[in-house]
Amino acid sequence: MSGKMYTRFVQPGRLALITFGPCAGKMCTIVDIVDQKRVVVDGPESVTGVRRHMMPIKRLSLTDFHMQMRRGAREKTLKKALEKGETMKKWSETAWGKKLAAR
């Protein structure tokens, strides 16, 4: 046993990959938590093409990237946070991001 704790928590600001549905294969950011099984996600649409909507957690794959932001943040705030941390650039440099871009 490695002794490593789980670090990919469902929390506002967590970058995730949509694995099922019309937006499958696109990146999104968790904006708010509705209940135990559902979250509100946003792209923002101008960056990733994902509109703000509610989605089951089962349809998301959480990534290691997390931005500090409040629950229910506006699209403008989300866009600023993505640009400030260069999150999408960092994502595209990972092995997972490169593999998705190659498809």
Coordinates of N, CA and C in Angstrom, one line a residue:
M1 N 0.8 -1.2 0.0 CA 0.0 0.0 0.0 C 0.9 1.2 0.0
S2 N 0.6 2.2 -0.8 CA 1.4 3.4 -1.0 C 1.2 4.4 0.1
G3 N 0.1 4.5 0.7 CA -0.2 5.4 1.8 C -0.6 6.8 1.3
K4 N -0.8 6.9 0.0 CA -1.2 8.1 -0.7 C -2.7 8.4 -0.5
M5 N -3.1 9.6 -0.1 CA -4.5 9.9 0.0 C -5.1 10.3 -1.3
Y6 N -6.4 10.2 -1.4 CA -7.2 10.7 -2.6 C -7.1 12.2 -2.6
T7 N -6.8 12.8 -3.8 CA -6.7 14.2 -3.9 C -7.6 14.9 -4.8
R8 N -8.3 14.1 -5.7 CA -9.2 14.7 -6.7 C -10.6 14.8 -6.1
F9 N -10.9 15.8 -5.3 CA -12.2 16.0 -4.7 C -13.1 16.8 -5.6
V10 N -14.4 16.5 -5.5 CA -15.5 17.3 -6.2 C -15.6 18.6 -5.4
Q11 N -15.1 19.7 -6.0 CA -15.2 21.0 -5.4 C -15.2 22.1 -6.4
P12 N -15.8 23.2 -6.1 CA -15.9 24.3 -7.0 C -14.4 24.7 -7.5
G13 N -14.3 24.9 -8.8 CA -12.9 25.2 -9.3 C -12.2 24.0 -9.9
R14 N -12.7 22.8 -9.7 CA -12.0 21.6 -10.2 C -12.2 21.5 -11.7
L15 N -11.2 21.3 -12.4 CA -11.3 21.1 -13.9 C -11.6 19.6 -14.1
A16 N -12.6 19.3 -15.0 CA -13.0 18.0 -15.3 C -13.2 17.7 -16.8
L17 N -13.2 16.5 -17.1 CA -13.5 16.1 -18.5 C -14.8 15.4 -18.6
I18 N -15.7 15.8 -19.5 CA -17.0 15.2 -19.7 C -16.8 14.0 -20.5
T19 N -17.3 12.8 -19.9 CA -17.1 11.5 -20.6 C -18.3 11.0 -21.3
F20 N -19.5 11.6 -21.1 CA -20.7 11.1 -21.7 C -21.7 12.2 -22.0
G21 N -22.4 12.0 -23.1 CA -23.4 13.0 -23.5 C -23.0 13.9 -24.7
P22 N -23.8 14.9 -25.0 CA -23.5 15.7 -26.2 C -22.1 16.5 -26.1
C23 N -21.7 16.8 -24.9 CA -20.4 17.5 -24.7 C -19.2 16.6 -24.4
A24 N -19.4 15.3 -24.6 CA -18.3 14.3 -24.3 C -17.0 14.7 -25.0
G25 N -15.9 14.6 -24.2 CA -14.6 14.9 -24.7 C -14.2 16.3 -24.5
K26 N -15.1 17.2 -23.9 CA -14.8 18.6 -23.7 C -14.4 18.8 -22.2
M27 N -13.7 19.8 -22.0 CA -13.3 20.2 -20.6 C -14.3 21.1 -20.0
C28 N -14.5 21.0 -18.7 CA -15.4 22.0 -18.0 C -14.8 22.2 -16.6
T29 N -15.4 23.1 -15.9 CA -15.0 23.5 -14.5 C -16.3 23.3 -13.6
I30 N -16.1 22.7 -12.5 CA -17.2 22.5 -11.6 C -17.4 23.9 -10.9
V31 N -18.6 24.4 -11.0 CA -18.9 25.7 -10.4 C -19.7 25.6 -9.1
D32 N -20.6 24.7 -9.0 CA -21.4 24.5 -7.8 C -21.8 23.1 -7.6
I33 N -22.0 22.7 -6.3 CA -22.4 21.3 -6.0 C -23.9 21.4 -5.6
V34 N -24.7 20.6 -6.4 CA -26.2 20.6 -6.2 C -26.5 19.7 -5.0
D35 N -26.1 18.4 -5.2 CA -26.3 17.4 -4.1 C -25.2 16.3 -4.3
Q36 N -25.5 15.2 -3.6 CA -24.5 14.1 -3.6 C -24.1 13.6 -5.0
K37 N -25.0 13.7 -5.9 CA -24.7 13.1 -7.3 C -24.6 14.1 -8.4
R38 N -25.0 15.4 -8.2 CA -25.0 16.3 -9.3 C -24.3 17.6 -9.0
V39 N -23.7 18.2 -10.1 CA -22.9 19.4 -9.9 C -23.3 20.3 -11.1
V40 N -23.0 21.6 -10.9 CA -23.2 22.6 -12.0 C -21.9 22.8 -12.6
V41 N -21.7 22.6 -13.9 CA -20.5 22.8 -14.6 C -20.6 24.0 -15.6
D42 N -19.4 24.6 -16.0 CA -19.4 25.6 -17.0 C -18.0 25.5 -17.7
G43 N -18.0 25.8 -18.9 CA -16.8 25.7 -19.8 C -15.7 26.7 -19.4
P44 N -15.8 27.9 -19.5 CA -16.9 28.7 -20.1 C -17.0 28.4 -21.6
E45 N -18.2 28.8 -22.1 CA -18.5 28.4 -23.5 C -17.5 29.0 -24.5
S46 N -17.0 30.2 -24.3 CA -16.0 30.8 -25.2 C -14.7 30.1 -25.2
V47 N -14.3 29.4 -24.1 CA -13.0 28.7 -24.0 C -13.1 27.3 -24.5
T48 N -14.1 26.5 -23.9 CA -14.2 25.1 -24.2 C -15.4 24.7 -25.0
G49 N -16.4 25.5 -25.1 CA -17.6 25.2 -25.8 C -18.7 24.5 -25.0
V50 N -18.5 24.5 -23.7 CA -19.5 23.9 -22.8 C -20.3 25.0 -22.1
R51 N -21.6 25.0 -22.2 CA -22.4 26.0 -21.5 C -22.6 25.6 -20.1
R52 N -23.1 26.5 -19.2 CA -23.4 26.2 -17.8 C -24.6 25.3 -17.8
H53 N -24.5 24.2 -17.1 CA -25.6 23.3 -16.9 C -25.3 22.3 -15.8
M54 N -26.4 21.6 -15.4 CA -26.3 20.6 -14.3 C -25.9 19.3 -14.9
M55 N -25.1 18.5 -14.2 CA -24.6 17.3 -14.7 C -24.4 16.3 -13.6
P56 N -24.6 15.0 -13.8 CA -24.3 14.0 -12.8 C -22.8 13.8 -12.7
I57 N -22.3 13.5 -11.5 CA -20.8 13.4 -11.3 C -20.3 12.2 -12.0
K58 N -21.2 11.1 -12.2 CA -20.7 9.9 -12.9 C -20.3 10.2 -14.3
R59 N -20.7 11.3 -15.0 CA -20.4 11.6 -16.3 C -19.1 12.5 -16.4
L60 N -18.4 12.7 -15.3 CA -17.2 13.5 -15.3 C -16.0 12.7 -14.9
S61 N -14.9 13.1 -15.4 CA -13.6 12.5 -14.9 C -12.8 13.7 -14.4
L62 N -12.6 13.7 -13.1 CA -11.9 14.8 -12.4 C -10.4 14.8 -12.8
T63 N -9.8 16.0 -12.9 CA -8.4 16.1 -13.2 C -7.7 16.6 -11.9
D64 N -6.4 16.8 -12.0 CA -5.6 17.2 -10.9 C -5.6 18.8 -10.7
F65 N -6.2 19.5 -11.7 CA -6.2 20.9 -11.7 C -7.3 21.5 -11.0
H66 N -7.0 22.5 -10.1 CA -8.0 23.1 -9.3 C -7.7 24.6 -9.2
M67 N -8.7 25.5 -9.3 CA -8.5 26.9 -9.1 C -9.3 27.4 -7.9
Q68 N -8.7 28.4 -7.2 CA -9.4 28.9 -6.1 C -10.5 29.8 -6.5
M69 N -11.7 29.4 -6.3 CA -12.9 30.3 -6.6 C -14.1 30.0 -5.8
R70 N -15.0 30.9 -5.7 CA -16.2 30.7 -4.8 C -17.2 29.8 -5.5
R71 N -18.1 29.3 -4.7 CA -19.3 28.5 -5.3 C -20.2 29.5 -6.1
G72 N -20.6 29.0 -7.3 CA -21.5 29.7 -8.1 C -20.9 30.9 -8.8
A73 N -19.6 30.9 -9.0 CA -18.9 32.0 -9.7 C -19.5 32.3 -11.1
R74 N -19.5 33.6 -11.4 CA -20.0 34.0 -12.8 C -19.0 33.5 -13.8
E75 N -19.4 33.5 -15.1 CA -18.6 33.1 -16.2 C -17.4 34.0 -16.3
K76 N -17.5 35.3 -16.1 CA -16.4 36.3 -16.2 C -15.3 35.9 -15.1
T77 N -15.7 35.6 -13.9 CA -14.8 35.2 -12.8 C -14.1 33.9 -13.2
L78 N -14.8 33.0 -13.7 CA -14.3 31.7 -14.1 C -13.2 31.9 -15.2
K79 N -13.5 32.7 -16.2 CA -12.6 33.0 -17.3 C -11.3 33.6 -16.8
K80 N -11.4 34.6 -15.9 CA -10.3 35.2 -15.3 C -9.4 34.2 -14.5
A81 N -10.0 33.3 -13.8 CA -9.3 32.3 -13.0 C -8.5 31.4 -13.9
L82 N -9.2 31.0 -15.0 CA -8.5 30.1 -16.0 C -7.3 30.8 -16.6
E83 N -7.5 32.1 -17.0 CA -6.4 32.8 -17.6 C -5.2 33.1 -16.6
K84 N -5.6 33.4 -15.4 CA -4.6 33.8 -14.3 C -3.6 32.6 -14.1
G85 N -4.2 31.4 -13.9 CA -3.4 30.2 -13.6 C -2.9 29.5 -14.9
E86 N -3.3 30.0 -16.1 CA -3.0 29.3 -17.3 C -3.3 27.8 -17.2
T87 N -4.5 27.5 -16.7 CA -4.9 26.2 -16.5 C -5.1 25.4 -17.7
M88 N -5.7 26.0 -18.8 CA -6.0 25.2 -20.0 C -4.6 24.9 -20.7
K89 N -3.7 25.9 -20.6 CA -2.4 25.6 -21.2 C -1.7 24.5 -20.5
K90 N -1.7 24.5 -19.2 CA -1.1 23.4 -18.4 C -1.8 22.1 -18.7
W91 N -3.1 22.1 -18.9 CA -3.8 20.9 -19.2 C -3.4 20.3 -20.5
S92 N -3.2 21.2 -21.5 CA -2.8 20.7 -22.9 C -1.4 20.1 -22.9
E93 N -0.6 20.4 -21.9 CA 0.8 19.9 -21.8 C 0.8 18.6 -21.1
T94 N -0.2 18.1 -20.5 CA -0.2 16.9 -19.8 C -0.4 15.7 -20.8
A95 N 0.0 14.5 -20.4 CA -0.1 13.3 -21.3 C -1.6 13.1 -21.6
W96 N -2.5 13.2 -20.6 CA -3.9 13.0 -20.8 C -4.4 14.0 -21.9
G97 N -4.0 15.3 -21.7 CA -4.5 16.4 -22.6 C -4.0 16.1 -24.1
K98 N -2.7 15.7 -24.2 CA -2.1 15.4 -25.5 C -2.8 14.3 -26.2
K99 N -3.2 13.3 -25.4 CA -3.8 12.1 -25.9 C -5.2 12.5 -26.5
L100 N -5.9 13.3 -25.8 CA -7.3 13.8 -26.2 C -7.2 14.7 -27.5
A101 N -6.1 15.5 -27.5 CA -5.9 16.4 -28.7 C -5.6 15.6 -29.9
A102 N -4.9 14.5 -29.8 CA -4.5 13.6 -30.9 C -5.7 12.9 -31.6
R103 N -6.8 12.7 -30.8 CA -8.0 12.0 -31.3 C -8.7 12.8 -32.4

